[in-house]
PDB file of C-alpha atoms in Angstrom:
ATOM      1  CA  UNK A 691     -18.298  40.810  12.620  1.00 62.00           C
ATOM      2  CA  UNK A 692     -20.184  37.512  12.807  1.00 79.00           C
ATOM      3  CA  UNK A 693     -20.100  35.130   9.871  1.00 85.00           C
ATOM      4  CA  UNK A 694     -23.333  35.413   7.858  1.00 90.00           C
ATOM      5  CA  UNK A 695     -25.516  32.304   7.937  1.00 90.00           C
ATOM      6  CA  UNK A 696     -27.565  30.806   5.114  1.00 91.00           C
ATOM      7  CA  UNK A 697     -31.192  32.035   5.366  1.00 91.00           C
ATOM      8  CA  UNK A 698     -33.480  29.519   7.051  1.00 90.00           C
ATOM      9  CA  UNK A 699     -36.261  29.994   4.479  1.00 91.00           C
ATOM     10  CA  UNK A 700     -33.994  28.922   1.570  1.00 92.00           C
ATOM     11  CA  UNK A 701     -33.411  25.295   0.618  1.00 91.00           C
ATOM     12  CA  UNK A 702     -29.834  24.084   0.979  1.00 88.00           C
ATOM     13  CA  UNK A 703     -27.572  24.307  -2.082  1.00 88.00           C
ATOM     14  CA  UNK A 704     -27.475  21.104  -4.105  1.00 83.00           C
ATOM     15  CA  UNK A 705     -24.024  20.023  -5.206  1.00 81.00           C
ATOM     16  CA  UNK A 706     -24.347  19.070  -8.861  1.00 78.00           C
ATOM     17  CA  UNK A 707     -23.473  15.388  -9.319  1.00 68.00           C
ATOM     18  CA  UNK A 708     -21.916  15.501  -5.850  1.00 59.00           C
ATOM     19  CA  UNK A 709     -18.696  16.499  -7.531  1.00 69.00           C
ATOM     20  CA  UNK A 710     -15.978  18.034  -5.397  1.00 72.00           C
ATOM     21  CA  UNK A 711     -12.671  19.386  -6.725  1.00 76.00           C
ATOM     22  CA  UNK A 712      -9.949  19.528  -4.108  1.00 74.00           C
ATOM     23  CA  UNK A 713      -7.145  22.071  -4.095  1.00 74.00           C
ATOM     24  CA  UNK A 714      -3.759  20.404  -3.854  1.00 77.00           C
ATOM     25  CA  UNK A 715      -2.148  21.224  -0.474  1.00 77.00           C
ATOM     26  CA  UNK A 716       1.324  20.089  -1.565  1.00 82.00           C
ATOM     27  CA  UNK A 717       4.029  21.629  -3.687  1.00 84.00           C
ATOM     28  CA  UNK A 718       6.927  19.943  -5.488  1.00 87.00           C
ATOM     29  CA  UNK A 719      10.318  21.451  -6.201  1.00 89.00           C
ATOM     30  CA  UNK A 720      12.644  20.050  -8.852  1.00 90.00           C
ATOM     31  CA  UNK A 721      16.128  19.644  -7.425  1.00 89.00           C
ATOM     32  CA  UNK A 722      19.323  20.158  -9.423  1.00 90.00           C
ATOM     33  CA  UNK A 723      19.700  16.383  -9.802  1.00 90.00           C
ATOM     34  CA  UNK A 724      16.310  16.208 -11.506  1.00 89.00           C
ATOM     35  CA  UNK A 725      14.512  14.574  -8.604  1.00 90.00           C
ATOM     36  CA  UNK A 726      11.494  16.213  -7.055  1.00 88.00           C
ATOM     37  CA  UNK A 727      10.992  16.942  -3.397  1.00 86.00           C
ATOM     38  CA  UNK A 728       7.474  17.328  -2.102  1.00 86.00           C
ATOM     39  CA  UNK A 729       6.199  19.157   0.930  1.00 83.00           C
ATOM     40  CA  UNK A 730       2.898  20.266   2.365  1.00 80.00           C
ATOM     41  CA  UNK A 731       2.398  23.918   1.455  1.00 75.00           C
ATOM     42  CA  UNK A 732      -0.973  24.569   3.068  1.00 72.00           C
ATOM     43  CA  UNK A 733      -2.559  23.110   6.189  1.00 71.00           C
ATOM     44  CA  UNK A 734      -6.105  23.549   4.890  1.00 72.00           C
ATOM     45  CA  UNK A 735      -7.254  24.319   1.387  1.00 74.00           C
ATOM     46  CA  UNK A 736     -10.738  24.982   0.067  1.00 79.00           C
ATOM     47  CA  UNK A 737     -12.568  22.444  -2.039  1.00 81.00           C
ATOM     48  CA  UNK A 738     -14.624  23.554  -5.010  1.00 85.00           C
ATOM     49  CA  UNK A 739     -18.155  22.470  -5.850  1.00 85.00           C
ATOM     50  CA  UNK A 740     -20.627  23.442  -8.555  1.00 88.00           C
ATOM     51  CA  UNK A 741     -23.902  24.158  -6.741  1.00 88.00           C
ATOM     52  CA  UNK A 742     -27.450  24.983  -7.695  1.00 89.00           C
ATOM     53  CA  UNK A 743     -30.643  26.213  -6.097  1.00 90.00           C
ATOM     54  CA  UNK A 744     -33.777  25.000  -7.834  1.00 89.00           C
ATOM     55  CA  UNK A 745     -37.513  25.532  -7.563  1.00 92.00           C
ATOM     56  CA  UNK A 746     -37.426  28.796  -5.645  1.00 93.00           C
ATOM     57  CA  UNK A 747     -40.467  30.964  -5.293  1.00 93.00           C
ATOM     58  CA  UNK A 748     -40.193  34.650  -6.159  1.00 93.00           C
ATOM     59  CA  UNK A 749     -39.704  35.569  -2.478  1.00 94.00           C
ATOM     60  CA  UNK A 750     -36.995  32.924  -2.049  1.00 94.00           C
ATOM     61  CA  UNK A 751     -35.198  34.144  -5.196  1.00 93.00           C
ATOM     62  CA  UNK A 752     -35.236  37.708  -3.843  1.00 94.00           C
ATOM     63  CA  UNK A 753     -33.986  36.441  -0.450  1.00 93.00           C
ATOM     64  CA  UNK A 754     -31.098  34.552  -2.119  1.00 94.00           C
ATOM     65  CA  UNK A 755     -30.023  37.533  -4.222  1.00 94.00           C
ATOM     66  CA  UNK A 756     -30.290  39.863  -1.231  1.00 94.00           C
ATOM     67  CA  UNK A 757     -28.313  37.493   0.991  1.00 93.00           C
ATOM     68  CA  UNK A 758     -25.460  37.179  -1.519  1.00 93.00           C
ATOM     69  CA  UNK A 759     -25.412  40.912  -2.263  1.00 93.00           C
ATOM     70  CA  UNK A 760     -25.738  42.374   1.229  1.00 93.00           C
ATOM     71  CA  UNK A 761     -24.888  39.706   3.814  1.00 91.00           C
ATOM     72  CA  UNK A 762     -22.127  37.938   1.871  1.00 91.00           C
ATOM     73  CA  UNK A 763     -20.698  41.134   0.310  1.00 91.00           C
ATOM     74  CA  UNK A 764     -21.579  40.116  -3.279  1.00 89.00           C
ATOM     75  CA  UNK A 765     -20.216  36.636  -2.605  1.00 87.00           C
ATOM     76  CA  UNK A 766     -16.764  37.858  -1.511  1.00 90.00           C
ATOM     77  CA  UNK A 767     -17.309  37.230   2.216  1.00 91.00           C
ATOM     78  CA  UNK A 768     -17.281  33.770   3.754  1.00 90.00           C
ATOM     79  CA  UNK A 769     -20.660  32.567   4.993  1.00 91.00           C
ATOM     80  CA  UNK A 770     -22.051  29.410   6.586  1.00 89.00           C
ATOM     81  CA  UNK A 771     -24.179  27.167   4.372  1.00 90.00           C
ATOM     82  CA  UNK A 772     -25.643  23.689   4.822  1.00 88.00           C
ATOM     83  CA  UNK A 773     -23.882  21.163   2.564  1.00 81.00           C
ATOM     84  CA  UNK A 774     -24.145  17.401   2.255  1.00 73.00           C
ATOM     85  CA  UNK A 775     -20.926  15.381   2.116  1.00 65.00           C
ATOM     86  CA  UNK A 776     -20.059  11.692   1.871  1.00 61.00           C
ATOM     87  CA  UNK A 777     -18.562  11.707   5.381  1.00 60.00           C
ATOM     88  CA  UNK A 778     -21.763  12.810   7.085  1.00 61.00           C
ATOM     89  CA  UNK A 779     -25.207  11.347   7.203  1.00 66.00           C
ATOM     90  CA  UNK A 780     -27.267  14.395   6.434  1.00 68.00           C
ATOM     91  CA  UNK A 781     -26.247  18.012   6.307  1.00 75.00           C
ATOM     92  CA  UNK A 782     -23.162  19.726   7.718  1.00 78.00           C
ATOM     93  CA  UNK A 783     -22.656  23.497   8.052  1.00 81.00           C
ATOM     94  CA  UNK A 784     -19.567  24.668   6.152  1.00 85.00           C
ATOM     95  CA  UNK A 785     -17.802  27.937   5.417  1.00 86.00           C
ATOM     96  CA  UNK A 786     -18.444  28.963   1.798  1.00 89.00           C
ATOM     97  CA  UNK A 787     -17.403  31.805  -0.503  1.00 90.00           C
ATOM     98  CA  UNK A 788     -18.311  32.454  -4.144  1.00 90.00           C
ATOM     99  CA  UNK A 789     -15.220  33.125  -6.313  1.00 88.00           C
ATOM    100  CA  UNK A 790     -17.481  34.235  -9.166  1.00 87.00           C
ATOM    101  CA  UNK A 791     -20.952  35.646  -9.088  1.00 88.00           C
ATOM    102  CA  UNK A 792     -23.949  33.332  -9.471  1.00 90.00           C
ATOM    103  CA  UNK A 793     -25.796  32.576 -12.730  1.00 91.00           C
ATOM    104  CA  UNK A 794     -29.508  33.297 -12.748  1.00 88.00           C
ATOM    105  CA  UNK A 795     -32.248  33.725 -12.002  1.00 91.00           C
ATOM    106  CA  UNK A 796     -33.426  31.255 -14.590  1.00 92.00           C
ATOM    107  CA  UNK A 797     -37.201  31.037 -14.767  1.00 93.00           C
ATOM    108  CA  UNK A 798     -38.939  27.762 -15.532  1.00 91.00           C
ATOM    109  CA  UNK A 799     -41.502  28.448 -18.272  1.00 88.00           C
ATOM    110  CA  UNK A 800     -44.030  25.925 -16.977  1.00 91.00           C
ATOM    111  CA  UNK A 801     -43.906  26.308 -13.197  1.00 91.00           C
ATOM    112  CA  UNK A 802     -42.690  29.916 -12.991  1.00 91.00           C
ATOM    113  CA  UNK A 803     -40.135  28.900 -10.332  1.00 94.00           C
ATOM    114  CA  UNK A 804     -36.585  30.237 -10.224  1.00 95.00           C
ATOM    115  CA  UNK A 805     -33.188  28.540 -10.206  1.00 93.00           C
ATOM    116  CA  UNK A 806     -29.597  29.705  -9.715  1.00 94.00           C
ATOM    117  CA  UNK A 807     -26.214  28.061 -10.244  1.00 92.00           C
ATOM    118  CA  UNK A 808     -22.896  29.055  -8.703  1.00 91.00           C
ATOM    119  CA  UNK A 809     -19.397  27.773  -8.069  1.00 89.00           C
ATOM    120  CA  UNK A 810     -18.472  27.687  -4.380  1.00 88.00           C
ATOM    121  CA  UNK A 811     -15.234  27.342  -2.476  1.00 86.00           C
ATOM    122  CA  UNK A 812     -15.927  25.314   0.646  1.00 84.00           C
ATOM    123  CA  UNK A 813     -13.502  25.546   3.556  1.00 80.00           C
ATOM    124  CA  UNK A 814     -14.549  22.463   5.499  1.00 62.00           C
ATOM    125  CA  UNK A 815     -13.196  20.103   2.910  1.00 47.00           C
ATOM    126  CA  UNK A 816     -15.162  16.880   2.635  1.00 49.00           C
ATOM    127  CA  UNK A 817     -12.153  14.795   3.624  1.00 57.00           C
ATOM    128  CA  UNK A 818     -12.629  12.316   6.453  1.00 61.00           C
ATOM    129  CA  UNK A 819     -10.849  12.896   9.743  1.00 66.00           C
ATOM    130  CA  UNK A 820      -8.079  10.501  10.767  1.00 68.00           C
ATOM    131  CA  UNK A 821     -10.465   8.722  13.117  1.00 69.00           C
ATOM    132  CA  UNK A 822     -13.097   8.306  10.376  1.00 68.00           C
ATOM    133  CA  UNK A 823     -10.394   7.013   8.011  1.00 65.00           C
ATOM    134  CA  UNK A 824      -9.130   4.536  10.584  1.00 63.00           C
ATOM    135  CA  UNK A 825     -12.620   3.290  11.349  1.00 64.00           C
ATOM    136  CA  UNK A 826     -13.642   2.937   7.700  1.00 67.00           C
ATOM    137  CA  UNK A 827     -10.482   1.722   5.985  1.00 61.00           C
ATOM    138  CA  UNK A 828      -8.049   0.347   8.502  1.00 59.00           C
ATOM    139  CA  UNK A 829     -10.369  -1.098  11.098  1.00 58.00           C
ATOM    140  CA  UNK A 830     -12.914  -2.615   8.732  1.00 63.00           C
ATOM    141  CA  UNK A 831     -15.821  -0.685  10.189  1.00 62.00           C
ATOM    142  CA  UNK A 832     -14.878  -1.345  13.820  1.00 65.00           C
ATOM    143  CA  UNK A 833     -14.635   1.479  16.306  1.00 67.00           C
ATOM    144  CA  UNK A 834     -11.211   2.246  17.736  1.00 67.00           C
ATOM    145  CA  UNK A 835     -12.119   0.535  21.022  1.00 74.00           C
ATOM    146  CA  UNK A 836     -13.333  -2.605  19.221  1.00 74.00           C
ATOM    147  CA  UNK A 837     -10.173  -2.733  17.085  1.00 67.00           C
ATOM    148  CA  UNK A 838      -7.910  -2.382  20.131  1.00 70.00           C
ATOM    149  CA  UNK A 839      -9.822  -5.215  21.795  1.00 72.00           C
ATOM    150  CA  UNK A 840      -9.358  -7.402  18.701  1.00 67.00           C
ATOM    151  CA  UNK A 841      -5.630  -6.630  18.610  1.00 65.00           C
ATOM    152  CA  UNK A 842      -5.359  -7.523  22.299  1.00 65.00           C
ATOM    153  CA  UNK A 843      -7.078 -10.857  21.586  1.00 65.00           C
ATOM    154  CA  UNK A 844      -4.693 -11.595  18.716  1.00 58.00           C
ATOM    155  CA  UNK A 845      -1.631 -10.719  20.812  1.00 54.00           C
ATOM    156  CA  UNK A 846      -2.647 -13.143  23.575  1.00 54.00           C
ATOM    157  CA  UNK A 847      -2.695 -16.020  21.064  1.00 51.00           C
ATOM    158  CA  UNK A 848       0.796 -15.424  19.590  1.00 51.00           C
ATOM    159  CA  UNK A 849       3.545 -16.866  21.718  1.00 51.00           C
ATOM    160  CA  UNK A 850       7.323 -16.475  21.097  1.00 51.00           C
ATOM    161  CA  UNK A 851       9.045 -19.740  20.180  1.00 52.00           C
ATOM    162  CA  UNK A 852      12.763 -20.436  19.964  1.00 50.00           C
ATOM    163  CA  UNK A 853      15.916 -18.325  20.346  1.00 55.00           C
ATOM    164  CA  UNK A 854      15.275 -16.143  17.271  1.00 54.00           C
ATOM    165  CA  UNK A 855      11.742 -15.311  18.420  1.00 52.00           C
ATOM    166  CA  UNK A 856       9.691 -17.230  15.916  1.00 53.00           C
ATOM    167  CA  UNK A 857       6.004 -17.077  16.749  1.00 50.00           C
ATOM    168  CA  UNK A 858       3.273 -19.640  16.650  1.00 49.00           C
ATOM    169  CA  UNK A 859      -0.454 -19.361  17.120  1.00 48.00           C
ATOM    170  CA  UNK A 860      -1.627 -20.449  20.533  1.00 49.00           C
ATOM    171  CA  UNK A 861      -5.365 -21.115  20.317  1.00 48.00           C
ATOM    172  CA  UNK A 862      -7.525 -20.921  23.421  1.00 50.00           C
ATOM    173  CA  UNK A 863      -7.130 -24.725  23.803  1.00 47.00           C
ATOM    174  CA  UNK A 864      -3.441 -24.218  24.597  1.00 48.00           C
ATOM    175  CA  UNK A 865      -1.779 -26.433  21.991  1.00 45.00           C
ATOM    176  CA  UNK A 866       0.357 -25.273  19.089  1.00 45.00           C
ATOM    177  CA  UNK A 867      -1.473 -25.134  15.755  1.00 43.00           C
ATOM    178  CA  UNK A 868       0.859 -23.521  13.218  1.00 46.00           C
ATOM    179  CA  UNK A 869       4.484 -22.485  13.393  1.00 46.00           C
ATOM    180  CA  UNK A 870       5.653 -19.265  11.785  1.00 46.00           C
ATOM    181  CA  UNK A 871       9.232 -19.332  10.532  1.00 45.00           C
ATOM    182  CA  UNK A 872       9.758 -23.020  11.205  1.00 44.00           C
ATOM    183  CA  UNK A 873      11.714 -23.389   8.126  1.00 44.00           C
TER     184      UNK A 873
END
């Protein structure tokens, strides 16, 4: 059976305050000596987000309730929904399930529009990939290729000096500027 997909005529769920709660993938065991040993228990764990749908027309509210009830098996089946995360610019499709049923419909007294709130488990956790982490944190915003090029440039300017392999900076001019480990 194909994974149900969020209806195109519904707005995407809004994550309230952009707050994500991550499930801990590790487990710790207390050894007899009192020390703790940690290990990774799960390869992937769902993240949790409090979501809402606001300003729905009557037809959209009926479509949402029908989708959750019939397509997503009352929220128990995983479905694809558009979510916005810090790691993406824009929207990313993620696998979602509702551990509890939704709250609503709440009707706005002035506009007559409907809103719903629900807690969702999201299985494409909004954690950056290793490459995104390396580019953002370790490489200072450089791409991997740019960082490797910079490292290559640095390595060509460090020259071994002396029997215990002290290094000094060799600028492009070719004369020694600063000794490292020259005691």
